[in-house]
mmCIF file of C-alpha atoms and ligand atoms in Angstrom:
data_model
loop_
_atom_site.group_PDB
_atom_site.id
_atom_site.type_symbol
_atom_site.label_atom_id
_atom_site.label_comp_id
_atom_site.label_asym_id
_atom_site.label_seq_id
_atom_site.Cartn_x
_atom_site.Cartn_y
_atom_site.Cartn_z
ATOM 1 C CA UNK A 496 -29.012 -28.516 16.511
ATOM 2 C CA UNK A 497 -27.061 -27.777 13.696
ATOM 3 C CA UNK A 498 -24.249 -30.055 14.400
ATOM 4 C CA UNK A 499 -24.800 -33.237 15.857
ATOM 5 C CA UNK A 500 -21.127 -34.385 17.013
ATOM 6 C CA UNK A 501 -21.507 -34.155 20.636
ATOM 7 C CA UNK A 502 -17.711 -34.050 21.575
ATOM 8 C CA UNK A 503 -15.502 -30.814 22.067
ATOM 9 C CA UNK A 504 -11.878 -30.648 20.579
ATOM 10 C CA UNK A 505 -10.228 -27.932 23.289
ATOM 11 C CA UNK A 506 -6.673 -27.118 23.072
ATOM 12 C CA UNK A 507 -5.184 -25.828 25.979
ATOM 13 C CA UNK A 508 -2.279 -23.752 27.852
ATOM 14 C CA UNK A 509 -1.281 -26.661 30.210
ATOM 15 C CA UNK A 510 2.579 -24.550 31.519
ATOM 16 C CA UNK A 511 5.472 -23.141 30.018
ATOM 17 C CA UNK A 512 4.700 -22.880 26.221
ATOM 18 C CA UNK A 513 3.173 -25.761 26.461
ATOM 19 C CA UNK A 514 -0.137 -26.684 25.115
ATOM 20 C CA UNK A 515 -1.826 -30.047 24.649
ATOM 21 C CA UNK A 516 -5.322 -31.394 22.774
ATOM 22 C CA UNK A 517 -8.059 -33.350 24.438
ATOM 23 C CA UNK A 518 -11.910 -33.925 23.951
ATOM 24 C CA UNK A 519 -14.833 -32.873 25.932
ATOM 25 C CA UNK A 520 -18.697 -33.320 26.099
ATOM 26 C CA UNK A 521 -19.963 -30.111 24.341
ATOM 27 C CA UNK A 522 -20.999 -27.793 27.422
ATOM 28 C CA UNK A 523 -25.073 -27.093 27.984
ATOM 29 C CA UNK A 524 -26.143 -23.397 26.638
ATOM 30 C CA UNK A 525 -27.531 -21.863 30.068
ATOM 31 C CA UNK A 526 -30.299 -18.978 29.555
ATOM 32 C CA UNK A 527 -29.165 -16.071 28.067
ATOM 33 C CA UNK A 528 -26.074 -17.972 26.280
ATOM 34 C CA UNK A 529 -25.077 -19.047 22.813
ATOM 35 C CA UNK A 530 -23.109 -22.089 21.288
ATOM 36 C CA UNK A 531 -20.791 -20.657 18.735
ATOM 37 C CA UNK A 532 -18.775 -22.736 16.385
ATOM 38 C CA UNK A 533 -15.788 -21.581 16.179
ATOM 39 C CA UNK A 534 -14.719 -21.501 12.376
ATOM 40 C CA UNK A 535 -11.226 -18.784 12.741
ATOM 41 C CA UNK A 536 -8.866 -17.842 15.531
ATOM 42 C CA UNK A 537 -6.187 -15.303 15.393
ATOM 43 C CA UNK A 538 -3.136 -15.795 17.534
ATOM 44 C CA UNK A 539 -1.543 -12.771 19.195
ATOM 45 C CA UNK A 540 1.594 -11.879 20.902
ATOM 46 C CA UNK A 541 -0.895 -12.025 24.401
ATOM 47 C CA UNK A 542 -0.847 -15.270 24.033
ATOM 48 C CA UNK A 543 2.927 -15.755 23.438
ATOM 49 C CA UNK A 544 2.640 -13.590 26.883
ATOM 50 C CA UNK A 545 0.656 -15.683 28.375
ATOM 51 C CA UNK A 546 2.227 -18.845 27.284
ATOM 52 C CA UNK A 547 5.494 -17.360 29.104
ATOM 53 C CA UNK A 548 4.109 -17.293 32.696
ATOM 54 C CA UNK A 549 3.220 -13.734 33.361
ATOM 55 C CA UNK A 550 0.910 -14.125 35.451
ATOM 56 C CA UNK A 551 -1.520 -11.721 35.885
ATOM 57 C CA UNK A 552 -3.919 -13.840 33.510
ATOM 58 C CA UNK A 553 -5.376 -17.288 34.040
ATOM 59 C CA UNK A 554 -3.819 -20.609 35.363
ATOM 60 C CA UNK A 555 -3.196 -23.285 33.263
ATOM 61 C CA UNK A 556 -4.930 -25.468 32.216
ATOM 62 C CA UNK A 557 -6.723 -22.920 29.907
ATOM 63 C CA UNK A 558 -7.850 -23.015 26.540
ATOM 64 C CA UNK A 559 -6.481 -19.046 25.247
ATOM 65 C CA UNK A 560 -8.182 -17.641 22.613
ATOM 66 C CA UNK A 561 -9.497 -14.028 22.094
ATOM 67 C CA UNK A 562 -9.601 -13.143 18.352
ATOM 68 C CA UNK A 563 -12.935 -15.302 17.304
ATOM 69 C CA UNK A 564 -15.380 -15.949 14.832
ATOM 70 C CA UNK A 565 -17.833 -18.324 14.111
ATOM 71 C CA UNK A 566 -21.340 -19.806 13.618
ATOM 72 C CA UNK A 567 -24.422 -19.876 15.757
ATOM 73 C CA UNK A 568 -25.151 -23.403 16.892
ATOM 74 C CA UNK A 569 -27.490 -23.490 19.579
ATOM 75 C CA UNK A 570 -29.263 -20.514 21.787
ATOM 76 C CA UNK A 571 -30.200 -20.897 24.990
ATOM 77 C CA UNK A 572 -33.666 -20.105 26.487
ATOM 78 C CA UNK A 573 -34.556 -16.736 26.408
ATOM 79 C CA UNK A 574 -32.397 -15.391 23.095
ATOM 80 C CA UNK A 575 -34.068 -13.662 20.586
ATOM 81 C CA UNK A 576 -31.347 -12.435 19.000
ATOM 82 C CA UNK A 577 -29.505 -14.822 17.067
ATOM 83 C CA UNK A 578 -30.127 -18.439 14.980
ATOM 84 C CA UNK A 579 -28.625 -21.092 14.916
ATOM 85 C CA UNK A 580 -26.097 -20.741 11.257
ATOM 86 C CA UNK A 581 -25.675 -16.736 12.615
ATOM 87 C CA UNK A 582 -21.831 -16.053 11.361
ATOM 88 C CA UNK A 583 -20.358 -13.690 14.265
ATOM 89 C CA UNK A 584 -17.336 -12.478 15.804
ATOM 90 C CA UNK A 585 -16.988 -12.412 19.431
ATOM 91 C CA UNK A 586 -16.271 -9.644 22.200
ATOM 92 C CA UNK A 587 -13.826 -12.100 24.412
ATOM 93 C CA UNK A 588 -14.580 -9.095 27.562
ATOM 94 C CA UNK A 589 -17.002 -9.555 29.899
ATOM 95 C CA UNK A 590 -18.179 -7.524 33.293
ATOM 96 C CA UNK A 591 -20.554 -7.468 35.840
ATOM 97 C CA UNK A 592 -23.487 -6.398 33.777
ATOM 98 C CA UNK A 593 -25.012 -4.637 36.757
ATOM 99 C CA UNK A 594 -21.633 -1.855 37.456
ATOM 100 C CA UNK A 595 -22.217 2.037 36.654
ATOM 101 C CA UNK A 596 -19.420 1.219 34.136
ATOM 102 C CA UNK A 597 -20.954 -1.918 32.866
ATOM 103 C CA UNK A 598 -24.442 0.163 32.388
ATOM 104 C CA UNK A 599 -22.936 3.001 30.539
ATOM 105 C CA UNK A 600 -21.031 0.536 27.953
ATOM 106 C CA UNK A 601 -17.839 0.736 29.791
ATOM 107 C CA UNK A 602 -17.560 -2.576 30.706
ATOM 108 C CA UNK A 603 -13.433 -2.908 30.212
ATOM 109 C CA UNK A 604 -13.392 -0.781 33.306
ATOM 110 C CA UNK A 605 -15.976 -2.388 35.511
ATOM 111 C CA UNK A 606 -14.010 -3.906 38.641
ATOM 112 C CA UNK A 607 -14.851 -7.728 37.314
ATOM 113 C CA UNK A 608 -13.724 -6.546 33.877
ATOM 114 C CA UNK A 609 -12.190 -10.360 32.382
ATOM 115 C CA UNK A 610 -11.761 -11.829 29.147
ATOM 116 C CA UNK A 611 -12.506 -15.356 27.267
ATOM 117 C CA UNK A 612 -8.910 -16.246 26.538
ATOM 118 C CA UNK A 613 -7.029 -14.517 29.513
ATOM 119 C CA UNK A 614 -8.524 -14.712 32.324
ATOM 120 C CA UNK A 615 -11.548 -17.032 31.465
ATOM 121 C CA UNK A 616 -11.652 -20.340 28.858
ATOM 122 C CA UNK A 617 -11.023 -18.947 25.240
ATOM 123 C CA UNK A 618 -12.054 -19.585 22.011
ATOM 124 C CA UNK A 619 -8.919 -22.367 21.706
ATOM 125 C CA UNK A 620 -12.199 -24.779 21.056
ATOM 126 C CA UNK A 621 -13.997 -26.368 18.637
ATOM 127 C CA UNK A 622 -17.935 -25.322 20.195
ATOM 128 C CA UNK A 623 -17.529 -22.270 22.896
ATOM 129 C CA UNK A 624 -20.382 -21.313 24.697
ATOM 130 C CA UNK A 625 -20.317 -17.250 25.629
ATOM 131 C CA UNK A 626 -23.384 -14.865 26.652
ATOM 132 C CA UNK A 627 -25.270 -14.052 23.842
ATOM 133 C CA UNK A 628 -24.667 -10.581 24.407
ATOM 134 C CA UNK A 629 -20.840 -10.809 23.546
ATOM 135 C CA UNK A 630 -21.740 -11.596 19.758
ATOM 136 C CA UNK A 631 -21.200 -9.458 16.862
ATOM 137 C CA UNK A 632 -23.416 -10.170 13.777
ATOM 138 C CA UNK A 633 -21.015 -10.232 10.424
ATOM 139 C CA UNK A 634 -21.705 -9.267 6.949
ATOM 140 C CA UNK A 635 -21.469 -11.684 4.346
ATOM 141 C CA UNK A 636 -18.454 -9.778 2.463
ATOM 142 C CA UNK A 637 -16.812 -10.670 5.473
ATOM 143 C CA UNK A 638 -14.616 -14.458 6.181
ATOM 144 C CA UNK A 639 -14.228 -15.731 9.203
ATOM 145 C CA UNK A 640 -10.481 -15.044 9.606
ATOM 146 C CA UNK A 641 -10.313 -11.608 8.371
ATOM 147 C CA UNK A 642 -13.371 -11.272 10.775
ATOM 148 C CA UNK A 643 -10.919 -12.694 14.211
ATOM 149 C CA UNK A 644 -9.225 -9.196 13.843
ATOM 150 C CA UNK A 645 -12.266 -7.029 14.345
ATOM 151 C CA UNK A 646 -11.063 -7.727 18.067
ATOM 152 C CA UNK A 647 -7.805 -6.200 17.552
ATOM 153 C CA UNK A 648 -9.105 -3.333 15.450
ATOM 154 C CA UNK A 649 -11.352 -2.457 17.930
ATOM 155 C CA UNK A 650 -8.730 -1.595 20.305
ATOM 156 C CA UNK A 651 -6.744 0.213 18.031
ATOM 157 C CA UNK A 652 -10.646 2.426 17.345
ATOM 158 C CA UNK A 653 -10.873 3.202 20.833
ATOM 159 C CA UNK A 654 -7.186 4.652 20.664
ATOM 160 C CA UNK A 655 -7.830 6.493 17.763
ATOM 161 C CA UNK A 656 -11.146 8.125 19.067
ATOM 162 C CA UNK A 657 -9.341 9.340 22.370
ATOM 163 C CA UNK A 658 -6.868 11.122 20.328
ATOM 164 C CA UNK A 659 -9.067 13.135 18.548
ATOM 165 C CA UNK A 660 -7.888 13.168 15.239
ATOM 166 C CA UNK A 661 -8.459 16.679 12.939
ATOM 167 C CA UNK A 662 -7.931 16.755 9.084
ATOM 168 C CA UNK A 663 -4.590 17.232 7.875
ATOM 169 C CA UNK A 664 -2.966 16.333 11.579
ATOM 170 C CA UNK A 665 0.921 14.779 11.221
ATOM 171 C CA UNK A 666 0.705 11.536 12.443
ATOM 172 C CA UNK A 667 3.441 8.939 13.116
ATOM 173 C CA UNK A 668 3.233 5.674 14.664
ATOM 174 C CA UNK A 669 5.905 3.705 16.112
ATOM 175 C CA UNK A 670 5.978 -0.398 15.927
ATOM 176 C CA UNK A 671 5.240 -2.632 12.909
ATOM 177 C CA UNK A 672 3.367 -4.892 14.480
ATOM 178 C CA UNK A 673 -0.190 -5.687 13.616
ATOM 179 C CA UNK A 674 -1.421 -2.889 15.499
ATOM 180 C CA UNK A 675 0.750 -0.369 13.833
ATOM 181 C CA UNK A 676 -0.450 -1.481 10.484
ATOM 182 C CA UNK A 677 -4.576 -1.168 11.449
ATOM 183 C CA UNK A 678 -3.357 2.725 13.096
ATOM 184 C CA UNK A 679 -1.721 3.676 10.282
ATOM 185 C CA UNK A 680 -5.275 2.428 8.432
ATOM 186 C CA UNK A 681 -7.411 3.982 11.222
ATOM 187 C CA UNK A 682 -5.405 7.516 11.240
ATOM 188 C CA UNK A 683 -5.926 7.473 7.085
ATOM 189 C CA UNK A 684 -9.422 6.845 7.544
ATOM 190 C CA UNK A 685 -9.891 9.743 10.542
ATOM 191 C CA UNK A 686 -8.501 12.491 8.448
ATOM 192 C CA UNK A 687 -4.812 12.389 9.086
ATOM 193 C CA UNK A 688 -2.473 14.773 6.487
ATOM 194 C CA UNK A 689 1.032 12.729 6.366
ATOM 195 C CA UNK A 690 1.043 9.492 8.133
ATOM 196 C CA UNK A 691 4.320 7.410 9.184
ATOM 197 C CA UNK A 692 4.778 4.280 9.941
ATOM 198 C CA UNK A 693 8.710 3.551 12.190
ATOM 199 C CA UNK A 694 9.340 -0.505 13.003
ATOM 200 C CA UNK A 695 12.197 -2.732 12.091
ATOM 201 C CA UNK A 696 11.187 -4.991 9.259
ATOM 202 C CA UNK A 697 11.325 -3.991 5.591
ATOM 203 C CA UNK A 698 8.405 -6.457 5.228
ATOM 204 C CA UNK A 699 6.105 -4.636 6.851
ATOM 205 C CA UNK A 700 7.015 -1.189 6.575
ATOM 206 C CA UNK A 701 6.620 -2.097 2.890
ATOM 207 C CA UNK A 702 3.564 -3.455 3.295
ATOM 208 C CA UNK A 703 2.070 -0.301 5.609
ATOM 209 C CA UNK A 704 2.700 1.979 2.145
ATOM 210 C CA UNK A 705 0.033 -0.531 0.418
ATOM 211 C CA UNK A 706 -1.832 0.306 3.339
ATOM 212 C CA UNK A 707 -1.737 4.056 3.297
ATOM 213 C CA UNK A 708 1.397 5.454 5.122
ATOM 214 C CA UNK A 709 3.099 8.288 3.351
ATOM 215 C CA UNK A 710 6.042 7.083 4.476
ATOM 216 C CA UNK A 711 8.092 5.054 6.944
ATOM 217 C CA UNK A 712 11.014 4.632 8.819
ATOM 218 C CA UNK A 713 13.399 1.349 9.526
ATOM 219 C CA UNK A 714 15.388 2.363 12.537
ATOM 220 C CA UNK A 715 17.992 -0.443 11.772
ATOM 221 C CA UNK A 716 18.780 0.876 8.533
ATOM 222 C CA UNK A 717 21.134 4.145 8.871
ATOM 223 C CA UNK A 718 19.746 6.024 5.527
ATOM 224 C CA UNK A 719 16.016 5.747 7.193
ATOM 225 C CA UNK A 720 15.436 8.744 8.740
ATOM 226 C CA UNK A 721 12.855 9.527 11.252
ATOM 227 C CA UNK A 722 10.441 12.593 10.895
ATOM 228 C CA UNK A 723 12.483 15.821 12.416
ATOM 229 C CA UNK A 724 12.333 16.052 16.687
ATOM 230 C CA UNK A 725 8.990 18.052 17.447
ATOM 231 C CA UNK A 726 7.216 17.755 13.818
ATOM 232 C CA UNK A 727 4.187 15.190 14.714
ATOM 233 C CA UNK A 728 0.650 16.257 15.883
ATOM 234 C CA UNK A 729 0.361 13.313 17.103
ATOM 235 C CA UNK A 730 2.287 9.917 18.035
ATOM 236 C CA UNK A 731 0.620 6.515 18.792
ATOM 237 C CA UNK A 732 3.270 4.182 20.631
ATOM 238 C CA UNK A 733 2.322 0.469 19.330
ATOM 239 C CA UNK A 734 5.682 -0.946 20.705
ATOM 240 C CA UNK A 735 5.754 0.133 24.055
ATOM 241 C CA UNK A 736 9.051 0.299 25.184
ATOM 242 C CA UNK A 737 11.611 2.895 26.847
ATOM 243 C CA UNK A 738 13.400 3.871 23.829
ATOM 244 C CA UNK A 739 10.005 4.029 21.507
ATOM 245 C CA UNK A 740 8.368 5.955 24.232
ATOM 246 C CA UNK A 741 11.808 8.452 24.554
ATOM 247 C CA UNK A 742 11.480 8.855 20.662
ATOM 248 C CA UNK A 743 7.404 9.524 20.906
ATOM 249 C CA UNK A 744 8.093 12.335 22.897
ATOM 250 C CA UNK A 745 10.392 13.560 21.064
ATOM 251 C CA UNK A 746 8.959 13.553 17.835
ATOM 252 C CA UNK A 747 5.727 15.584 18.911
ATOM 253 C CA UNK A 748 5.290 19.322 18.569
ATOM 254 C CA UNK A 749 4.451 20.994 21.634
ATOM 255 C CA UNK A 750 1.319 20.700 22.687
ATOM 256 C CA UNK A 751 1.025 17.088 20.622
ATOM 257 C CA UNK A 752 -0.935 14.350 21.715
ATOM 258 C CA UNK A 753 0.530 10.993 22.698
ATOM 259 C CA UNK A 754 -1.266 7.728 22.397
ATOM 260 C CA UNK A 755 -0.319 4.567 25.121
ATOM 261 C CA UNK A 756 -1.027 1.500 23.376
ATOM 262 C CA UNK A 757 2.005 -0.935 23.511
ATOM 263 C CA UNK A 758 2.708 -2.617 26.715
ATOM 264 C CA UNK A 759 6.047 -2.521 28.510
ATOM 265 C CA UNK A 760 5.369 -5.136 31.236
ATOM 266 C CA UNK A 761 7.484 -3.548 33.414
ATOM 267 C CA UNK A 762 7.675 0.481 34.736
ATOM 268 C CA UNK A 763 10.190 2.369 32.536
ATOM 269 C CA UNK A 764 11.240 5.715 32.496
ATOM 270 C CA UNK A 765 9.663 8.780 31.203
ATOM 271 C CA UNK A 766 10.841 12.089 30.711
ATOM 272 C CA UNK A 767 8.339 14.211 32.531
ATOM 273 C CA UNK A 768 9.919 17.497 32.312
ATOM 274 C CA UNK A 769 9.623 17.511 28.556
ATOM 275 C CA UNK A 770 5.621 16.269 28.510
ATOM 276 C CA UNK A 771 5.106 19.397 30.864
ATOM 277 C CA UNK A 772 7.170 21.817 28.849
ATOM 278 C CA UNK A 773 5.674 21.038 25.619
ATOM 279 C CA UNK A 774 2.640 20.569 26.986
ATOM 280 C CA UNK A 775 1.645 17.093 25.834
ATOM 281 C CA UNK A 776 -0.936 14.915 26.086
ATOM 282 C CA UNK A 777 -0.630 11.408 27.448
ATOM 283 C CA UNK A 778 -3.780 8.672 26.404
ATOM 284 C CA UNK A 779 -4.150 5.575 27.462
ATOM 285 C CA UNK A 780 -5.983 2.866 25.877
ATOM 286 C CA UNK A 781 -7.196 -0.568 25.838
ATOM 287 C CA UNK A 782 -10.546 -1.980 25.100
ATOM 288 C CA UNK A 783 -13.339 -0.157 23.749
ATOM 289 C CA UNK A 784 -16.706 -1.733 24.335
ATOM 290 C CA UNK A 785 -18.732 0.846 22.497
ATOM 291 C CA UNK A 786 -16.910 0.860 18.860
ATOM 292 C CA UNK A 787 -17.088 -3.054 17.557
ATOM 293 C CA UNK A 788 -20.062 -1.536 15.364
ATOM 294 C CA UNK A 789 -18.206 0.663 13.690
ATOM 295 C CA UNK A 790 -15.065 -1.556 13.479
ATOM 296 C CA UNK A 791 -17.274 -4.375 11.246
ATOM 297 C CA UNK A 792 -18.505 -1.291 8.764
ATOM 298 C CA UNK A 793 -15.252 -0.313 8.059
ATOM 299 C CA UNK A 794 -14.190 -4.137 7.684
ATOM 300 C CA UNK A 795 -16.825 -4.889 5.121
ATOM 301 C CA UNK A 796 -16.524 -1.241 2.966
ATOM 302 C CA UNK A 797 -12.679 -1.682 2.698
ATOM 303 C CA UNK A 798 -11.872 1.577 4.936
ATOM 304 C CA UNK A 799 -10.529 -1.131 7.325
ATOM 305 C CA UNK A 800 -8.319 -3.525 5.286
ATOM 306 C CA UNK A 801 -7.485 -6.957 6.975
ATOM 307 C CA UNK A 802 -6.133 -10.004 4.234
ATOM 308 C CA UNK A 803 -3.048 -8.189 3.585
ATOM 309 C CA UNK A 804 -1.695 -8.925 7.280
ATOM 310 C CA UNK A 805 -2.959 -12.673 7.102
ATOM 311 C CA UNK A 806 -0.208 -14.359 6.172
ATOM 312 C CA UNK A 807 -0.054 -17.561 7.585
ATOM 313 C CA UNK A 808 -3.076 -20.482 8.183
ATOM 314 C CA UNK A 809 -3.357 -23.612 10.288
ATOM 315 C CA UNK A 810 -5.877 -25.813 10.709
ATOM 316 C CA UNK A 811 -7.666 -26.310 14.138
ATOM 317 C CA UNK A 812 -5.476 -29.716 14.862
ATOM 318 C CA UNK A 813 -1.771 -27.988 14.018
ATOM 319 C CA UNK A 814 -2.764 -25.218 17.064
ATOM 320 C CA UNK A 815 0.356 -26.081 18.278
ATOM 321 C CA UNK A 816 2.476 -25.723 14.876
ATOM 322 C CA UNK A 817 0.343 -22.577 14.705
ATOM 323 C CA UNK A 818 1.902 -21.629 17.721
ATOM 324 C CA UNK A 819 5.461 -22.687 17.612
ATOM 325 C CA UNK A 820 5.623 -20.576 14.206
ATOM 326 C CA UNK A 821 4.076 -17.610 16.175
ATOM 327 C CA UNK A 822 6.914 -18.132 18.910
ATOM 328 C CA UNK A 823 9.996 -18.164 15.494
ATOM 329 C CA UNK A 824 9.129 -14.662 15.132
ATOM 330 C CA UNK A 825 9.505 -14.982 11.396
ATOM 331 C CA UNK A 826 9.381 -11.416 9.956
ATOM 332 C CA UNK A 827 7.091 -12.365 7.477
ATOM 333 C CA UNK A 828 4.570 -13.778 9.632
ATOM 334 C CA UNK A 829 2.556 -10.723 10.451
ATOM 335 C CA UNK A 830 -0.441 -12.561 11.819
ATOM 336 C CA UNK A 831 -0.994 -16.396 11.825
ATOM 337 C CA UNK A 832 -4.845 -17.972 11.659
ATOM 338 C CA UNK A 833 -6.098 -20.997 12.880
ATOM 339 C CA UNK A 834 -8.756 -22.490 11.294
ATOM 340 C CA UNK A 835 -11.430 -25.023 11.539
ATOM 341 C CA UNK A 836 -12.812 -26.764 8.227
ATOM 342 C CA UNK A 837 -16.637 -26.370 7.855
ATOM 343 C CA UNK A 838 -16.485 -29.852 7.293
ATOM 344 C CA UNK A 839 -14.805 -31.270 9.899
ATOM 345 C CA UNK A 840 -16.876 -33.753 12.001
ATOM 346 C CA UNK A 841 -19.981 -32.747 10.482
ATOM 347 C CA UNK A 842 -22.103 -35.175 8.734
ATOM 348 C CA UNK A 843 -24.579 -32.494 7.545
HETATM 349 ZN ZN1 ZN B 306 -5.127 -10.060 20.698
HETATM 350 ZN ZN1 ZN B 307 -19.513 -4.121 35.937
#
């Protein structure tokens, strides 16, 4: 065993916003699972969501936690695959394992499709114990907390693949939000001709030039203007609301494709007429089992570029300052790290 403490620090969703710190034994690794160490956790706006009440996740008490990476600690009979000091990144999505879509690599659509840090204990931990299958081997040129965000990338590859991108396409996305900034990334790196980035903050839209966008659009500021009604190949919706969606229709030529990625949480209104008349396609998109592969290559040759958007770290025992700042909405927090020190509790 490569670290002898035997407790577990878990911090968990206990209601409202609330979360709370206590210790546990360190869990047994059954057959076929692995005891990672979790060394860097990205916090997203799911678990703001969650946080709120919606309630189509877990109950509290939970421990959240989806955007992980770590070390190997201990295997459990029967895995071949990894060591014990293995630095991975873990798929938080699970299935059946036995489903058509489970067997073809579709296992976000098998009927038990869950995640660790949703539906199931997340990654909110200092030892997590997942099937061994779920890990993703990282390259050295890799750290631990750009490494949290191959999770979120690997959404935003799945999107990207179902819209088919050709060289030279227009592109535009809409919302300057993490996502945005890996699409307008993901679109560079597919082939796209002129790429735009349209959001609210300055900050960001700033920052999505660094990261290849041609150009970009603030739509609180009146001299920002968008790209002309019906210019865009293609539009990838990263906010998810009634007036982004209203505009991403707009903004397509006819016969453009559309890519679903934000969530509304609620039905809103679409203007069907105009999809049929111009002939658009609508994709949806959420996880993509099949791509995490290619989402760590791009990571570690720089096609895929993660540090700029980490702009905040805590350590594992300020989770909660971690996520009160996450909750401030401070424009300049893009994303905000937690992370544990090597060190801690380890007597090596
Ligand atoms: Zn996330
Ligand atoms: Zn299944």
């Amino acid at each position: 065993m490569r670290n002898p403490s035997t407790r577990n620090q878990i911090w968990e969703w206990t209601g409202l916003n609330a979360v709370m710190s206590r210790e546990a034994e360190r869990a047994d690794v059954g057959p076929g699972q692995v005891e990672v160490g979790i060394r860097a956790i990205g916090i997203c706006g799911t678990d703001l969501h969650i946080m709120s009440g919606h309630a189509e996740f877990g109950e509290p008490p939970l421990p959240l936690g989806h955007e992980l990476a770590g070390v190997v600690e201990r295997v459990g009979a029967g895995v071949t695959a990894w060591r014990t000091g293995d630095r991975v990144c873990i798929d938080p999505l699970t299935g059946c394992g036995e489903c058509g879509e489970c067997l073809s690599g579709n296992k976000h659509r098998c009927p038990d499709a869950g995640e660790f840090g949703l539906r199931y204990p997340g990654g909110w931990q200092r030892f997590m114990v997942v099937p061994s299958a779920n890990l993703y081997r990282l390259p050295g040129a890799i750290g631990f907390a750009e490494a949290t965000q191959a999770e979120t990338l690997h959404c935003c590859l799945g999107g990207i693949d179902k819209l088919d991108v050709r060289i030279g396409d227009r592109a535009t996305v809409i919302g300057d939000g993490p996502t945005g900034l890996y699409f307008v990334q993901l679109l560079r790196a597919a082939g796209a001709g002129k790429v735009r980035l349209i959001g609210m903050r300055d900050y960001r839209l700033q920052l999505a030039l660094e990261l290849g966008a041609d150009e970009t659009t603030n739509v609180l500021a009146a001299d920002s203007l968008p790209p002309a009604a019906a210019s865009q190949d293609i539009v990838i919706d990263a906010a998810g609301t009634e007036t982004s969606l209203a505009q991403s229709i707009e903004l397509l030529k006819i016969g453009g494709r559309l890519l679903l990625f934000g969530l509304a949480g609620k039905p809103i209104t679409v203007d069907m007429q105009t999809v049929v008349l111009k002939e658009l396609s609508l994709l949806g998109s959420t996880n993509a089992p099949r791509v995490w592969s290619r989402v760590i290559g791009m990571m570690a040759s720089g096609q895929a570029r993660v540090k700029p958007l980490l702009t905040h770290a805590y350590p594992f025992g300020e989770l909660d300052r971690a996520i009160a700042f996450a909750r401030s909405q401070t424009d300049e927090a893009i994303k905000i790290i937690v992370t544990v020190d090597e060190n801690q509790g380890e007597s090596q």
